[in-house]
Coordinates of C-alpha atoms (C1' of nucleotides) in Angstrom, one line a residue:
Chain A
M1 CA -0.1 0.4 0.0
L2 CA 1.2 3.3 -0.6
D3 CA 2.3 5.8 2.0
I4 CA -0.7 8.0 2.3
R5 CA 1.9 10.7 3.9
E6 CA 4.1 10.7 0.8
L7 CA 1.6 10.7 -1.3
R8 CA 0.0 13.9 0.7
R9 CA 3.9 15.8 0.8
D10 CA 5.0 14.8 -2.8
G11 CA 1.8 13.7 -4.5
E12 CA 3.2 14.6 -7.7
Q13 CA 6.0 12.6 -7.4
V14 CA 4.5 9.1 -6.3
A15 CA 2.3 10.0 -9.6
A16 CA 5.2 10.2 -11.9
R17 CA 6.5 7.0 -10.4
L18 CA 3.0 5.4 -10.9
A19 CA 3.4 6.3 -14.1
R20 CA 6.4 4.7 -15.4
R21 CA 3.8 1.2 -14.8
G22 CA 1.3 2.5 -17.1
L23 CA -1.2 3.8 -14.7
T24 CA -2.7 7.3 -14.0
F25 CA -3.0 8.1 -10.8
D26 CA -6.4 10.7 -9.9
L27 CA -4.0 13.0 -7.6
A28 CA -7.0 15.8 -8.0
A29 CA -9.3 13.0 -6.7
F30 CA -7.2 12.0 -4.2
R31 CA -6.8 15.5 -2.6
A32 CA -10.3 16.3 -2.8
L33 CA -11.3 13.1 -1.0
D34 CA -8.5 13.6 1.8
A35 CA -9.5 17.3 2.4
E36 CA -13.2 16.2 2.9
R37 CA -11.3 13.5 5.4
K38 CA -9.4 16.2 6.6
Q39 CA -12.7 18.3 7.4
A40 CA -14.8 15.4 9.0
D41 CA -11.7 13.9 10.9
M42 CA -11.6 17.7 12.5
R43 CA -15.2 17.7 12.9
S44 CA -16.2 14.5 13.9
Q45 CA -13.3 14.6 16.7
E46 CA -14.2 17.6 18.3
L47 CA -17.8 16.4 18.4
Q48 CA -16.6 13.3 20.1
S49 CA -14.6 15.6 22.7
Q50 CA -17.7 17.8 23.7
R51 CA -19.6 14.6 24.1
K52 CA -16.7 12.9 26.4
Q53 CA -16.8 16.1 28.4
S54 CA -20.2 16.4 29.2
S55 CA -20.6 12.7 30.0
R56 CA -17.6 13.7 32.8
E57 CA -20.0 16.2 34.1
V58 CA -22.5 14.1 35.0
G59 CA -20.0 11.6 37.1
D60 CA -18.7 14.8 38.8
L61 CA -22.5 16.3 39.7
V62 CA -23.8 12.5 40.8
K63 CA -20.5 12.5 42.8
S64 CA -21.0 16.0 44.4
G65 CA -24.2 14.5 45.7
L66 CA -26.6 15.2 42.7
S67 CA -29.3 12.6 41.9
V68 CA -28.7 10.9 38.4
D69 CA -31.4 12.5 36.8
D70 CA -30.5 16.1 38.0
A71 CA -27.3 15.3 36.5
K72 CA -28.5 14.4 32.9
A73 CA -31.0 17.1 33.0
R74 CA -28.2 19.4 33.9
V75 CA -26.5 18.3 30.2
A76 CA -29.2 17.4 28.4
D77 CA -29.6 20.4 25.9
A78 CA -25.8 20.4 25.0
L79 CA -26.1 16.6 24.6
A80 CA -29.1 17.1 22.1
K81 CA -26.5 19.7 20.3
I82 CA -23.9 17.7 20.0
D83 CA -26.2 14.3 19.2
A84 CA -27.7 15.9 16.3
E85 CA -24.9 16.1 14.4
M86 CA -22.2 13.9 15.6
A87 CA -23.7 10.6 14.8
A88 CA -23.7 11.3 11.1
E89 CA -20.1 13.1 11.3
V90 CA -18.6 10.2 12.1
A91 CA -19.9 7.8 9.6
R92 CA -18.9 10.5 7.2
A93 CA -15.2 10.5 8.4
E94 CA -15.6 6.7 8.6
A95 CA -16.6 6.2 5.1
L96 CA -14.5 8.6 4.1
H97 CA -11.5 6.7 5.6
Q98 CA -12.9 3.4 4.1
Q99 CA -13.2 4.9 0.2
I100 CA -9.5 6.1 0.5
E101 CA -8.4 3.0 1.7
A102 CA -10.1 1.0 -0.7
L103 CA -8.3 3.5 -3.1
L104 CA -4.6 3.2 -1.7
L105 CA -5.4 -0.9 -1.5
G106 CA -6.0 -1.1 -5.7
V107 CA -2.8 0.9 -6.3
P108 CA 0.4 -1.1 -7.2
N109 CA 3.5 -0.5 -5.4
P110 CA 5.5 2.0 -7.7
P111 CA 8.7 0.8 -8.9
L112 CA 12.2 1.6 -7.8
D113 CA 14.0 4.5 -9.6
E114 CA 16.2 1.4 -11.2
V115 CA 14.1 -0.2 -12.8
P116 CA 14.2 0.2 -16.5
D117 CA 11.2 1.3 -18.1
G118 CA 8.9 -0.8 -20.8
K119 CA 5.6 -2.1 -21.4
G120 CA 5.9 -6.0 -21.0
E121 CA 7.8 -9.2 -21.0
E122 CA 9.9 -8.2 -24.0
D123 CA 11.2 -5.0 -22.5
N124 CA 12.8 -6.8 -19.8
V125 CA 16.5 -7.0 -19.5
E126 CA 19.2 -9.4 -19.2
V127 CA 21.3 -9.6 -16.3
R128 CA 23.6 -12.3 -16.6
R129 CA 24.0 -15.5 -17.8
W130 CA 24.7 -19.0 -16.3
G131 CA 25.9 -22.1 -18.1
Q132 CA 26.0 -23.2 -22.0
P133 CA 22.5 -24.7 -23.2
R134 CA 23.7 -28.0 -24.6
Q135 CA 24.5 -29.2 -28.3
F136 CA 22.2 -31.9 -28.6
D137 CA 23.4 -34.5 -31.5
F138 CA 19.4 -36.1 -31.4
T139 CA 16.0 -35.1 -31.9
V140 CA 15.2 -33.4 -28.6
R141 CA 11.6 -33.8 -27.2
D142 CA 10.1 -32.3 -24.7
H143 CA 9.2 -33.4 -21.1
V144 CA 5.6 -34.7 -22.2
D145 CA 7.0 -36.7 -24.5
I146 CA 9.7 -37.9 -22.4
G147 CA 7.7 -38.1 -19.6
A148 CA 5.3 -40.4 -21.2
S149 CA 8.0 -43.0 -22.0
L150 CA 9.9 -43.3 -19.8
A151 CA 10.9 -46.8 -18.5
S152 CA 10.8 -45.9 -14.6
G153 CA 8.0 -43.8 -13.8
Q154 CA 5.9 -41.3 -15.6
L155 CA 4.3 -38.1 -16.2
N156 CA 0.7 -38.4 -17.2
F157 CA -1.6 -35.8 -17.6
D158 CA -4.5 -38.2 -18.9
L159 CA -4.9 -39.7 -15.6
A160 CA -5.3 -36.1 -14.0
A161 CA -7.6 -35.1 -16.0
K162 CA -10.0 -38.1 -15.0
L163 CA -9.7 -36.8 -11.5
S164 CA -9.3 -33.5 -11.1
G165 CA -9.4 -31.6 -15.6
A166 CA -7.3 -29.8 -17.4
R167 CA -3.6 -28.2 -15.7
F168 CA -2.8 -30.9 -13.7
S169 CA -0.5 -33.9 -13.6
V170 CA -0.2 -37.5 -12.3
L171 CA 3.9 -38.5 -11.4
T172 CA 4.5 -42.3 -10.9
G173 CA 7.7 -44.1 -10.3
S174 CA 11.2 -42.4 -10.3
L175 CA 9.4 -39.3 -11.9
A176 CA 7.4 -39.0 -8.3
R177 CA 10.5 -39.8 -6.8
L178 CA 12.5 -36.7 -8.4
H179 CA 10.1 -34.8 -7.6
R180 CA 9.8 -35.2 -3.9
A181 CA 13.9 -35.3 -4.1
L182 CA 13.4 -31.9 -5.5
I183 CA 11.9 -30.3 -2.8
D184 CA 14.0 -31.9 -0.2
F185 CA 17.1 -31.0 -2.0
M186 CA 16.3 -27.3 -2.5
V187 CA 15.0 -26.9 1.0
D188 CA 18.2 -28.4 2.3
L189 CA 20.5 -26.1 0.4
H190 CA 18.7 -23.0 2.0
S191 CA 18.4 -24.0 5.0
D192 CA 21.6 -25.7 5.8
K193 CA 23.9 -23.6 3.0
H194 CA 22.1 -20.2 3.2
G195 CA 20.7 -19.5 6.4
Y196 CA 17.2 -20.1 6.0
E197 CA 14.6 -21.3 9.0
E198 CA 12.5 -24.2 7.5
V199 CA 9.0 -23.1 8.5
Y200 CA 5.7 -25.1 7.9
V201 CA 2.6 -23.3 7.4
P202 CA -1.0 -23.5 6.5
Y203 CA -2.4 -24.1 3.1
L204 CA -5.4 -22.4 3.5
V205 CA -5.5 -18.8 4.8
G206 CA -8.4 -16.1 5.4
P207 CA -9.0 -12.9 3.6
E208 CA -6.4 -10.9 6.2
A209 CA -3.6 -12.8 4.9
L210 CA -4.1 -12.2 1.5
R211 CA -5.0 -8.8 1.9
G212 CA -1.4 -8.2 3.4
T213 CA 0.1 -9.7 0.4
G214 CA -1.3 -8.2 -2.1
Q215 CA -3.6 -10.7 -3.8
L216 CA -6.6 -8.9 -2.4
P217 CA -8.7 -7.3 -3.2
K218 CA -7.6 -7.0 -6.6
F219 CA -6.7 -10.5 -8.0
E220 CA -9.3 -12.5 -6.2
Q221 CA -10.1 -13.9 -9.8
D222 CA -6.6 -16.0 -9.5
L223 CA -7.4 -18.0 -6.5
F224 CA -9.2 -20.6 -5.2
K225 CA -11.9 -20.1 -2.6
M226 CA -13.1 -22.7 -0.3
Q227 CA -16.9 -22.9 0.1
G228 CA -18.2 -23.3 3.5
E229 CA -19.1 -20.9 6.4
R230 CA -15.7 -20.0 6.9
E231 CA -13.9 -17.6 4.2
L232 CA -10.5 -19.3 3.3
Y233 CA -8.3 -19.6 0.2
L234 CA -5.8 -22.0 -0.9
I235 CA -2.5 -20.2 -1.2
P236 CA -1.3 -19.1 -4.0
T237 CA 2.3 -19.2 -2.9
A238 CA 3.9 -19.7 0.3
E239 CA 5.1 -16.6 -0.3
V240 CA 1.0 -15.5 1.4
P241 CA 1.6 -17.4 5.1
V242 CA 4.8 -17.2 5.4
T243 CA 4.9 -13.1 5.3
N244 CA 2.3 -12.8 6.8
L245 CA 3.9 -14.3 10.3
A246 CA 4.9 -11.1 11.0
A247 CA 1.3 -9.4 10.5
N248 CA 0.6 -7.1 13.7
E249 CA 3.8 -7.6 14.9
I250 CA 6.5 -5.7 16.3
I251 CA 9.8 -7.9 15.8
D252 CA 12.7 -7.0 18.1
P253 CA 15.6 -6.1 15.9
A254 CA 18.0 -8.3 17.2
R255 CA 15.6 -11.2 15.2
L256 CA 16.4 -9.9 11.7
P257 CA 16.6 -10.8 9.2
L258 CA 14.2 -13.6 9.4
R259 CA 15.1 -15.6 6.7
Y260 CA 12.3 -18.2 5.9
V261 CA 12.4 -21.4 3.6
C262 CA 9.2 -22.9 3.4
H263 CA 8.1 -25.3 1.1
T264 CA 4.0 -25.3 -0.2
P265 CA 1.7 -26.5 -2.6
C266 CA 0.2 -23.6 -4.9
F267 CA -3.0 -23.4 -6.1
R268 CA -4.1 -20.8 -9.1
S269 CA -7.0 -20.3 -11.0
E270 CA -4.5 -19.3 -13.8
A271 CA -7.9 -17.0 -15.0
G272 CA -6.7 -15.2 -18.1
S273 CA -3.9 -16.9 -19.0
H274 CA -6.2 -20.0 -20.7
G275 CA -4.4 -20.1 -24.3
R276 CA -0.8 -20.4 -22.9
D277 CA 0.9 -23.2 -21.9
T278 CA -1.6 -25.4 -22.2
R279 CA 0.8 -28.6 -23.1
G280 CA 2.4 -30.3 -20.0
M281 CA 3.5 -28.8 -16.6
I282 CA 4.6 -25.4 -17.6
R283 CA 1.6 -23.8 -16.0
Q284 CA -0.7 -25.7 -13.6
H285 CA -3.5 -25.3 -11.0
Q286 CA -1.8 -27.0 -8.6
F287 CA 2.2 -27.0 -8.4
E288 CA 4.8 -27.3 -5.4
K289 CA 7.4 -24.3 -4.6
V290 CA 10.0 -24.0 -2.2
E291 CA 9.9 -20.7 -1.4
L292 CA 12.5 -17.8 0.3
V293 CA 10.9 -14.8 2.1
Q294 CA 13.1 -12.8 3.9
L295 CA 12.1 -9.5 6.2
V296 CA 14.6 -7.2 6.9
R297 CA 15.3 -3.6 8.1
P298 CA 14.8 -1.1 5.3
E299 CA 18.4 0.1 4.6
D300 CA 19.1 -3.7 4.1
S301 CA 16.2 -4.5 1.6
L302 CA 18.2 -3.6 -1.6
A303 CA 21.1 -6.0 -0.8
A304 CA 18.9 -8.8 0.3
L305 CA 17.1 -8.4 -3.2
E306 CA 20.2 -9.7 -4.6
S307 CA 21.6 -12.2 -2.3
L308 CA 17.9 -14.0 -2.2
T309 CA 17.9 -13.9 -6.2
G310 CA 21.6 -15.9 -5.8
H311 CA 20.5 -17.9 -3.3
A312 CA 17.6 -19.0 -6.0
E313 CA 20.4 -19.2 -8.8
A314 CA 22.7 -21.5 -6.9
V315 CA 19.7 -24.2 -7.0
L316 CA 20.2 -24.5 -11.0
Q317 CA 23.9 -23.9 -10.6
A318 CA 23.8 -27.2 -8.2
L319 CA 21.8 -28.8 -11.0
G320 CA 23.8 -27.7 -14.0
L321 CA 20.9 -25.9 -15.4
P322 CA 21.5 -22.9 -18.4
Y323 CA 19.8 -20.1 -17.0
R324 CA 19.4 -16.4 -17.1
V325 CA 18.7 -13.6 -14.6
V326 CA 16.3 -10.8 -16.3
V327 CA 14.8 -7.2 -14.5
L328 CA 11.7 -6.9 -14.9
C329 CA 10.7 -3.8 -16.5
T330 CA 8.4 -1.5 -15.2
G331 CA 5.2 -2.8 -17.2
D332 CA 6.2 -6.6 -16.6
M333 CA 6.1 -6.2 -12.7
G334 CA 3.8 -7.6 -10.0
F335 CA 1.2 -5.6 -8.6
S336 CA 3.2 -5.4 -5.3
S337 CA 6.9 -5.3 -6.5
C338 CA 9.1 -2.6 -6.1
K339 CA 11.6 -4.4 -8.3
T340 CA 11.8 -7.6 -9.4
Y341 CA 14.6 -10.3 -11.1
D342 CA 13.0 -13.3 -12.7
I343 CA 15.0 -16.3 -13.4
E344 CA 14.8 -18.3 -16.5
V345 CA 16.0 -21.6 -17.2
W346 CA 17.1 -23.1 -20.2
I347 CA 13.9 -24.9 -21.9
P348 CA 15.7 -27.1 -24.6
S349 CA 12.2 -28.1 -26.5
Q350 CA 11.2 -24.1 -26.6
N351 CA 14.7 -22.9 -27.5
C352 CA 14.5 -20.1 -25.1
Y353 CA 14.8 -19.3 -21.2
R354 CA 10.9 -19.9 -19.3
E355 CA 10.8 -18.1 -15.8
I356 CA 11.4 -20.7 -13.2
S357 CA 11.8 -18.3 -9.9
S358 CA 10.7 -14.8 -9.4
C359 CA 12.7 -12.6 -6.6
S360 CA 10.8 -9.5 -5.9
S361 CA 11.3 -6.8 -3.0
F362 CA 8.2 -5.4 -2.1
G363 CA 9.8 -2.6 0.4
D364 CA 7.2 -1.4 3.1
F365 CA 4.3 -2.0 0.3
Q366 CA 3.3 -5.4 2.1
S367 CA 4.7 -4.6 5.5
R368 CA 2.1 -1.8 5.6
R369 CA -0.7 -3.4 4.5
M370 CA -0.3 -5.9 7.0
Q371 CA 1.1 -3.8 9.7
A372 CA 4.5 -5.8 10.0
R373 CA 7.2 -4.1 12.1
Y374 CA 10.1 -3.8 14.2
R375 CA 11.3 -1.6 16.7
H376 CA 13.7 0.9 15.5
P377 CA 17.2 0.9 17.9
D378 CA 17.4 4.6 17.4
S379 CA 14.4 5.9 18.0
G380 CA 12.9 2.9 20.1
K381 CA 9.5 3.7 18.0
P382 CA 7.7 1.0 15.4
E383 CA 8.8 1.2 12.1
L384 CA 7.9 -1.2 8.8
L385 CA 10.2 -3.3 7.9
H386 CA 10.9 -4.2 4.2
T387 CA 9.4 -8.4 2.8
L388 CA 11.2 -9.7 -0.1
N389 CA 10.8 -13.3 -1.6
G390 CA 12.1 -15.3 -4.5
S391 CA 11.1 -19.0 -5.7
G392 CA 13.9 -21.2 -4.7
L393 CA 12.5 -23.0 -7.1
A394 CA 9.4 -24.0 -8.7
V395 CA 9.5 -27.5 -8.3
G396 CA 7.7 -28.8 -11.5
R397 CA 9.3 -26.4 -13.9
T398 CA 12.6 -27.7 -12.5
L399 CA 11.3 -31.2 -13.2
V400 CA 10.1 -30.1 -16.9
A401 CA 13.7 -28.6 -17.2
I402 CA 15.7 -31.8 -15.8
L403 CA 13.9 -33.8 -18.0
E404 CA 14.8 -31.9 -21.1
N405 CA 18.2 -30.3 -20.4
Y406 CA 19.7 -34.4 -19.1
Q407 CA 17.6 -36.1 -22.0
N408 CA 19.7 -38.5 -23.7
A409 CA 19.4 -40.3 -27.1
D410 CA 18.2 -43.3 -25.8
G411 CA 15.0 -41.8 -24.1
S412 CA 16.3 -42.0 -20.8
V413 CA 17.3 -38.6 -18.7
T414 CA 20.4 -38.5 -16.6
V415 CA 20.3 -37.9 -12.9
P416 CA 22.1 -34.5 -12.0
E417 CA 24.7 -35.6 -9.8
A418 CA 23.5 -33.3 -6.6
L419 CA 20.4 -34.9 -6.5
R420 CA 21.5 -38.9 -6.6
P421 CA 21.8 -38.9 -2.6
Y422 CA 18.2 -38.3 -2.7
L423 CA 17.4 -40.6 -5.4
G424 CA 19.3 -43.7 -3.8
G425 CA 22.2 -42.9 -5.7
R426 CA 20.5 -43.7 -9.1
E427 CA 22.3 -42.3 -12.1
T428 CA 19.7 -42.5 -14.8
L429 CA 15.7 -42.5 -15.2
Chain B
rG1 C1' -19.1 -33.2 18.6
rG2 C1' -20.8 -32.9 23.7
rA3 C1' -20.0 -30.0 29.1
rG4 C1' -17.4 -26.2 31.4
rA5 C1' -13.5 -22.1 32.0
rG6 C1' -11.2 -18.0 29.8
rG7 C1' -9.0 -14.0 26.1
rU8 C1' -7.0 -6.9 29.8
rG9 C1' 0.1 -3.7 28.0
rG10 C1' 6.4 -6.7 26.9
rC11 C1' 5.1 -10.7 30.8
rA12 C1' 2.1 -11.7 34.6
rG13 C1' -1.8 -10.3 37.0
rA14 C1' -5.6 -6.1 39.5
rG15 C1' -10.1 -3.8 37.7
rU16 C1' -17.9 -6.2 37.3
rG17 C1' -20.7 0.9 34.8
rG18 C1' -18.3 7.3 36.3
rU19 C1' -12.0 11.7 34.7
rU20 C1' -9.0 3.9 33.9
rG21 C1' -4.8 3.9 28.4
rA22 C1' -5.7 1.2 32.4
rA23 C1' -3.5 -0.5 39.9
rU24 C1' 0.3 -3.7 41.2
rG25 C1' 4.8 -7.2 40.6
rC26 C1' 8.3 -8.5 37.0
rG27 C1' 11.0 -7.1 32.7
rC28 C1' 13.2 -3.0 29.9
rA29 C1' 15.7 2.6 29.5
rC30 C1' 17.8 6.5 31.6
rG31 C1' 19.5 9.0 36.4
rA32 C1' 21.4 8.3 41.5
rU33 C1' 24.5 5.6 44.2
rU34 C1' 29.6 2.5 43.3
rC35 C1' 36.2 1.6 42.0
rG36 C1' 33.0 -1.5 39.1
rA37 C1' 28.6 -4.9 39.7
rA38 C1' 24.5 -6.2 42.5
rA39 C1' 21.3 -4.7 46.0
rU40 C1' 18.7 -0.2 46.9
rC41 C1' 16.3 4.7 45.5
rG42 C1' 14.3 8.1 41.6
rU43 C1' 12.3 8.9 36.8
rG44 C1' 10.2 6.8 32.5
rU45 C1' 7.9 2.6 29.2
rU46 C1' 1.4 0.6 24.2
rU47 C1' -0.4 1.6 19.8
rA48 C1' -2.8 3.7 15.7
rC49 C1' -5.5 8.1 13.7
rG50 C1' -5.6 13.7 13.0
rU51 C1' -2.9 18.4 13.5
rU52 C1' 2.1 20.0 13.1
rC53 C1' 8.4 21.6 10.4
rA54 C1' 8.1 18.7 15.0
rU55 C1' 9.5 11.3 16.7
rA56 C1' 7.2 18.6 20.9
rG57 C1' 2.3 19.5 22.5
rC58 C1' -2.9 19.3 21.9
rG59 C1' -7.3 16.0 20.0
rU60 C1' -9.8 11.2 18.8
rA61 C1' -9.8 5.9 19.1
rA62 C1' -8.2 1.1 20.6
rC63 C1' -8.7 -3.8 26.8
rG64 C1' -9.6 -10.4 21.1
rA65 C1' -13.4 -8.9 16.5
rG66 C1' -18.0 -6.9 15.4
rG67 C1' -22.8 -4.9 17.4
rG68 C1' -26.3 -2.8 20.8
rU69 C1' -27.7 -0.5 26.4
rU70 C1' -26.1 3.7 28.6
rC71 C1' -25.4 10.9 29.9
rG72 C1' -20.9 7.4 30.4
rA73 C1' -18.4 0.4 29.0
rA74 C1' -12.2 -3.3 30.0
rU75 C1' -16.8 -3.6 32.9
rC76 C1' -23.6 -4.9 31.1
rC77 C1' -26.1 -7.7 26.6
rC78 C1' -25.5 -10.2 21.5
rU79 C1' -22.9 -12.7 17.5
rC80 C1' -18.3 -14.2 15.8
rC81 C1' -13.0 -15.3 16.6
rC82 C1' -9.5 -17.7 19.4
rU83 C1' -6.9 -20.2 24.1
rC84 C1' -7.6 -24.0 28.0
rU85 C1' -9.1 -28.1 31.1
rC86 C1' -12.4 -32.6 30.5
rC87 C1' -15.4 -36.8 27.4
rG88 C1' -16.1 -38.3 22.7
rC89 C1' -13.9 -39.0 18.0
rC90 C1' -9.8 -39.5 14.8
rA91 C1' -4.7 -39.0 11.0

RNA sequence: GGAGAGGUGGCAGAGUGGUUGAAUGCGCACGAUUCGAAAUCGUGUUUACGUUCAUAGCGUAACGAGGGUUCGAAUCCCUCCCUCUCCGCCA
């Protein structure tokens, strides 16, 4: 959420930064609303103050020996005058606060200055590459073909469709095991080598948590919502429950930075992407992800984004998968992010790099929504944290990348060395 | 699922209608004392919003959440959420 004080102080500057995302922020409308709010606030608070005073008077009079009825009679006129105006005025102020909040909740995070301008995917800027895409001396097959014909295990979309319809998958045998191995491998790497604390969280969350990270109120159509008397949603990413661990908390600065690694399934309705990636397990309604989340002091967030991205890259390096890192342009960034690096892994069958991780800094955008704060050592006052997260990595897409990059002419797939301990020493699938 | 008890400040724990944002204790911060420390003494110690140059002052709100009664609610009533104990069931 935008900082309303900054908006008041320097609205032009905020609007200009938002304009880089292709968004027109109606500053005049905001200012008019805020001016009205200010007026309503001051008036309603004044009336409340007067009313409080009258109540005290009754108390004082009763104490000094007057009967309750007589005491009430003394202030009746004053109260009548206040009440004639107060209820409506308080309601007006409340309504204006809600209007302003609703307005602000719908505005995305302004990008950092260093983020490149652009309209969409094509304007993202490559930052670095790692690894050489392998030259194949046979015809490359995609993961769907490989997964359908492997001797030791199967990737089966028909079985999944029977159960749940399109965009689900069933894995059997060595592929199911590889999938599980990837999760363990990633979580171990981040907790043992990169200093993240492993955490297990609910997969169903309430609307408050989703509002905190920015999925609500604007993107409800992307979520799966439960039937039933309680309002619960399946998490679209571990970011939601894990970041919200700090919601409404004032963290002891000695505990910072908080760094969590969390494996969860993720559920996305993929509304609005019906035609995209319909083949294979690139884009599913359900997938596993190992997520990295950091909560840091504001001055540390830029460095934290670099290191977090590096931690995600380390997974690909350990697996020997070629990738590149791009910084997303203003037009391609997520709603809550102020700077995002996408890591894209080489997919041989598509002859291009595809997103396998997205690492973002949110500045204080999420923490303001969820009131995730820490006590500043100098001022002693609670101040907003900065939040970050990144996939480390998307497990299904990692499995796709391994099948395709490590495929052999005979239809088998070589197991990357780093994973062999997790597959009972197995060298090929 | 059945029966009962609760949710108050960093923690413990008072407060069942009146100036109580909240006693007391602990913790914490600063100061005094001390060679230094402990002990002791003193002072201070929730948050949000508004106003403001101001993290000064002032105002408003908040005792799980929301609603109600009342001149006045932490205290009374209703709904919801959560925690604990016992019984049942269960991976």
